[in-house]
mmCIF file of C-alpha atoms in Angstrom:
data_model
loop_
_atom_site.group_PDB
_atom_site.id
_atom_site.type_symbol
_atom_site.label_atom_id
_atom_site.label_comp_id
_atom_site.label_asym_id
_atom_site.label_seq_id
_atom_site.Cartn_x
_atom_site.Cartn_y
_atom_site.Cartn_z
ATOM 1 C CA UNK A 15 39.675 3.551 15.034
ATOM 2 C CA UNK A 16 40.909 0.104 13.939
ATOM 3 C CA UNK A 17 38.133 -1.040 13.408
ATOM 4 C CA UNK A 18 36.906 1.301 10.918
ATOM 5 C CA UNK A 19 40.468 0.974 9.026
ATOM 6 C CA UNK A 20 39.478 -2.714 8.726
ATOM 7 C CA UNK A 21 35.878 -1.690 7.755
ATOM 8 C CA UNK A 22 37.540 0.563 4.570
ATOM 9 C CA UNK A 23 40.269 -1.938 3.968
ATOM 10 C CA UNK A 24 37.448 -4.748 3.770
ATOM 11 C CA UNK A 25 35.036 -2.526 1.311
ATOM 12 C CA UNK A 26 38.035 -1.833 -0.852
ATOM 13 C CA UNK A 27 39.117 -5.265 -1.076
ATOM 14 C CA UNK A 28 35.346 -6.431 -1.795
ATOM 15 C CA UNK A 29 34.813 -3.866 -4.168
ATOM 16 C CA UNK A 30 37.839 -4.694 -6.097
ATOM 17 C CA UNK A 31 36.603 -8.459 -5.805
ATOM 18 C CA UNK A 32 33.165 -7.501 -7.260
ATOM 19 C CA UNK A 33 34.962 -5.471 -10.350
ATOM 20 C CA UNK A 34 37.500 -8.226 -10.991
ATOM 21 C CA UNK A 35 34.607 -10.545 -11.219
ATOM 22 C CA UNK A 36 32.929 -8.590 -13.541
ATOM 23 C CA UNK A 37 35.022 -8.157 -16.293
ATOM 24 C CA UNK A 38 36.226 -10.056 -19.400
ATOM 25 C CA UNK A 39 34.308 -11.748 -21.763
ATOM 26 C CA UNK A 40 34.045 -14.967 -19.726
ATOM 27 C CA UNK A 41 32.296 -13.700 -16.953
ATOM 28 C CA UNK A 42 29.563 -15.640 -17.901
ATOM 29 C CA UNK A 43 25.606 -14.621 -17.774
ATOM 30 C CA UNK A 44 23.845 -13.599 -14.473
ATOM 31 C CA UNK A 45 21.571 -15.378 -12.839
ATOM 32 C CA UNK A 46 18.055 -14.832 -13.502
ATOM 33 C CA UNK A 47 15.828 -12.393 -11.376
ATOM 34 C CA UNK A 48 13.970 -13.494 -9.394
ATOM 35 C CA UNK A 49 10.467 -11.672 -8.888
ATOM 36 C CA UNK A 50 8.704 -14.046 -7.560
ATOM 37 C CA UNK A 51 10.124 -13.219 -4.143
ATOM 38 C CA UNK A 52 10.228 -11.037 -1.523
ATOM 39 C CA UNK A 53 12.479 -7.703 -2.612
ATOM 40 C CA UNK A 54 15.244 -6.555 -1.489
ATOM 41 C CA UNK A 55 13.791 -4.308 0.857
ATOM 42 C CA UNK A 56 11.748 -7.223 1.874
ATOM 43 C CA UNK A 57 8.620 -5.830 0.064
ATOM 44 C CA UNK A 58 6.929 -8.622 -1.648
ATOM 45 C CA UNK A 59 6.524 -6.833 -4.923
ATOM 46 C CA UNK A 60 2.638 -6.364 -6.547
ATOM 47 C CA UNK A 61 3.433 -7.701 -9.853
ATOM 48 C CA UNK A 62 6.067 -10.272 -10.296
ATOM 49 C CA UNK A 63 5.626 -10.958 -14.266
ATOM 50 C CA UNK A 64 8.300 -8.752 -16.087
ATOM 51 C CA UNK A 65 6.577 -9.316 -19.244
ATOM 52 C CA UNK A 66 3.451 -7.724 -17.763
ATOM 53 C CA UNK A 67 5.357 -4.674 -15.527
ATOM 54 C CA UNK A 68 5.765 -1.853 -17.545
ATOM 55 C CA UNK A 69 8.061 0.198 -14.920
ATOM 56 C CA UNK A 70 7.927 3.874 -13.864
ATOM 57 C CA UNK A 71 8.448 6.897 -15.651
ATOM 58 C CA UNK A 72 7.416 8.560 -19.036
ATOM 59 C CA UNK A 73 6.852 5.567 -20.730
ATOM 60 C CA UNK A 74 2.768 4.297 -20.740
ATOM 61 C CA UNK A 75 2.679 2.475 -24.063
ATOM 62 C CA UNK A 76 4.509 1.636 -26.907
ATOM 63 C CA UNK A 77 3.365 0.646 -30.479
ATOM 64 C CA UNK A 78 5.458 -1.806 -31.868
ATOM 65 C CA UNK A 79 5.587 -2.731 -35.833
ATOM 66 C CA UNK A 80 7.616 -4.043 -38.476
ATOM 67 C CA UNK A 81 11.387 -3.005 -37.154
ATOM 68 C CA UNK A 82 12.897 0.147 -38.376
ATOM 69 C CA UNK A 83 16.383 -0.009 -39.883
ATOM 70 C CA UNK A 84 16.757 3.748 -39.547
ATOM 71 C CA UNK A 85 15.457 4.019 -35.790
ATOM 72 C CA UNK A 86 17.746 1.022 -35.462
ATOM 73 C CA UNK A 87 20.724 2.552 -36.552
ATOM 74 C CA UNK A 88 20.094 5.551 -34.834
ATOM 75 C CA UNK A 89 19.450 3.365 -31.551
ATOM 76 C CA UNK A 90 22.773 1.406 -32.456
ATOM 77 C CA UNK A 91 24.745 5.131 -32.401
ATOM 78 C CA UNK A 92 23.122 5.888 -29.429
ATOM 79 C CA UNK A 93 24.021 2.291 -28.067
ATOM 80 C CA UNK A 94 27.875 2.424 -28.643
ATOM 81 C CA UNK A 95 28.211 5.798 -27.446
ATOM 82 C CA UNK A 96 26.077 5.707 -24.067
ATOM 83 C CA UNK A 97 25.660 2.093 -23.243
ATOM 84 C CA UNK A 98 28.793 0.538 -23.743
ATOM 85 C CA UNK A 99 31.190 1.854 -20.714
ATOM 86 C CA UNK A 100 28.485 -0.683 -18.686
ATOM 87 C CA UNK A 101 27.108 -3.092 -20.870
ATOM 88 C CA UNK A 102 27.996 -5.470 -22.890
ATOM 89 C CA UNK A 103 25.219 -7.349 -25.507
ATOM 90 C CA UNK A 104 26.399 -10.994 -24.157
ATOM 91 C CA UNK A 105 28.043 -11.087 -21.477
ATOM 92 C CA UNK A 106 27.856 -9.402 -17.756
ATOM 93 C CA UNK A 107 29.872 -6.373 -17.374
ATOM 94 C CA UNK A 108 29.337 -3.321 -15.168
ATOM 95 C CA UNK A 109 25.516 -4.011 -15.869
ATOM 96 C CA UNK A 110 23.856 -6.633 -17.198
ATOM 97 C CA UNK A 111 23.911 -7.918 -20.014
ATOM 98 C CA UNK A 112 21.168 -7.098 -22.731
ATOM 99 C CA UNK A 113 21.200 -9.680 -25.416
ATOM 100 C CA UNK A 114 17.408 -11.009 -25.083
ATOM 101 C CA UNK A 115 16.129 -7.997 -23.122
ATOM 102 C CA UNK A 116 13.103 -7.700 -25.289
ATOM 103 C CA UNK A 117 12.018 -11.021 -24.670
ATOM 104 C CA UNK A 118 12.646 -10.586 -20.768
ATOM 105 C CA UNK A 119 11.069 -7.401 -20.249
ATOM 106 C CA UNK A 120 7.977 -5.165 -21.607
ATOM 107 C CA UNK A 121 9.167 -2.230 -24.099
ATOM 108 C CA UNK A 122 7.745 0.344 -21.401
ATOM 109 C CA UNK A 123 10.087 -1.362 -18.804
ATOM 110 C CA UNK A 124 12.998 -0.929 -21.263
ATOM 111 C CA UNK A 125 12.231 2.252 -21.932
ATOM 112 C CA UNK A 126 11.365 3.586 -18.796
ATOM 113 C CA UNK A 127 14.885 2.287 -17.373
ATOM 114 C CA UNK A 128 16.926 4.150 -19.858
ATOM 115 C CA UNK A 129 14.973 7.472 -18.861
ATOM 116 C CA UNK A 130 14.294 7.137 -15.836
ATOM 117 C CA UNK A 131 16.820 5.042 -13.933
ATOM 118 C CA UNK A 132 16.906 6.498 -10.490
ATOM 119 C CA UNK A 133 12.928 6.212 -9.390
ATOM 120 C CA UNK A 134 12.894 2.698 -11.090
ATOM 121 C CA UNK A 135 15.943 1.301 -8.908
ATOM 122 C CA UNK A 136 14.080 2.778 -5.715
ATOM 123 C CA UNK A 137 10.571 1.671 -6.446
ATOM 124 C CA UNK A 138 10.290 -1.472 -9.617
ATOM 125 C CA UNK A 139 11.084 -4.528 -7.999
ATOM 126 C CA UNK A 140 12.763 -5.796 -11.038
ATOM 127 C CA UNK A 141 14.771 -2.927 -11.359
ATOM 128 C CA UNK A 142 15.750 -3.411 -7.523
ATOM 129 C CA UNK A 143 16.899 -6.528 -7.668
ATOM 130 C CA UNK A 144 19.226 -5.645 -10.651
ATOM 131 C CA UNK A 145 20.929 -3.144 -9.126
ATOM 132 C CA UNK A 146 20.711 -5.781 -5.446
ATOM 133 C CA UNK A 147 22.556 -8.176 -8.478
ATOM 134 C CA UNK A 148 25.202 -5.690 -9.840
ATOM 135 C CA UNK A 149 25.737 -2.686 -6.936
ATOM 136 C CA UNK A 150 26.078 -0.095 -9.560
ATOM 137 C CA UNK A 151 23.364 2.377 -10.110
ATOM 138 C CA UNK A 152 22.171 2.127 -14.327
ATOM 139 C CA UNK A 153 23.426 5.948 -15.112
ATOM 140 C CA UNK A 154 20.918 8.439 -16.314
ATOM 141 C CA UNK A 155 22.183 9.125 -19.839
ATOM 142 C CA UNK A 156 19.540 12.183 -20.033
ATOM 143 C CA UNK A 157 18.240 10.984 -23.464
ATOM 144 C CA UNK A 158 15.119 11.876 -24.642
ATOM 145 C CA UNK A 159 11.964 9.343 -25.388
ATOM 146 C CA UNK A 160 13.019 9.202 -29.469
ATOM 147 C CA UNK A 161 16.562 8.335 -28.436
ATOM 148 C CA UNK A 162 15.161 5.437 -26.118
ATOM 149 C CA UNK A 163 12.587 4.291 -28.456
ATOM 150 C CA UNK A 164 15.942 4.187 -30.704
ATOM 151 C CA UNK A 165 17.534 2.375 -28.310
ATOM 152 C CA UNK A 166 14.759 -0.174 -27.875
ATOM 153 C CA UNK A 167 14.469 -0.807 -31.946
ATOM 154 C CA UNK A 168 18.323 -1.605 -31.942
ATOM 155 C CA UNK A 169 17.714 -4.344 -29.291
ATOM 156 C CA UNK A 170 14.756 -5.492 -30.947
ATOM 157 C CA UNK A 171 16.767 -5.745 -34.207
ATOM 158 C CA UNK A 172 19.526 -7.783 -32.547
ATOM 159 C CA UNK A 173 17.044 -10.320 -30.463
ATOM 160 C CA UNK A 174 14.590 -10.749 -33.807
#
């Protein structure tokens, strides 16, 4: 019995740790994931270039042009209102954070982790070894694939 009072009294004090560490503007950037590994489920993941891994879910292909101011303001609504609690654009908060996410990562991956959070933390290695990075689960906002694609265009707007 005293042992699992230390085991609770040791996960609160770590998790407290972990969100103390998190927060503020200072926390500085994460450090870069790795896919070149082994996973952490020890899987040595099939393909380890994120600019070539288009993730899992809805999301095949995307068409990219010109950027759109209106799908970028609409993204940027979308952005304050649903992404904000975790993320911040520059610095590490809850999540990671996203400024330079469309040079890091395919717009399928993007896409595919704002609609489909869940099956890509189980199964994309990248994926897995952000949430491995941050312990907290990305939140599945239930947006549709126009409100991601919006989502997408405000982050390409911002990292242009």
């Amino acid at each position: 019995m005293k042992s699992k009072a230390h085991l609770v009294v040791g996960g609160v004090f770590g998790l407290a740790v972990y969100l103390f560490s998190s927060c503020g503007e200072n926390a500085g950037t994460p450090a870069p994931v790795n896919t070149t590994e082994t996973t952490v489920s020890g899987e040595t993941p099939t393909n380890t270039d994120p600019m070539s891994n288009k993730g899992i879910g809805p999301v095949k292909t995307v068409s990219l042009g010109d950027i759109s101011t209106e799908m970028s303001e609409k993204g940027k609504a979308l952005y304050e209102n649903k992404c904000t609690a975790c993320h911040k654009w520059d610095a590490k908060h809850v999540g990671p954070p996203l400024q330079g996410v469309t040079k890091r990562r395919t717009p399928e991956w993007v896409m595919n982790m704002i609609l489909n959070p869940v099956e890509m933390t189980e199964k994309d290695p990248v994926a897995k070894e952000l949430l491995a990075q941050y312990m907290a689960p990305m939140a599945n906002q239930s947006l549709t694939e126009e409100e991601a694609r919006n989502i997408l265009e405000y982050f390409r707007s911002l990292d242009k």
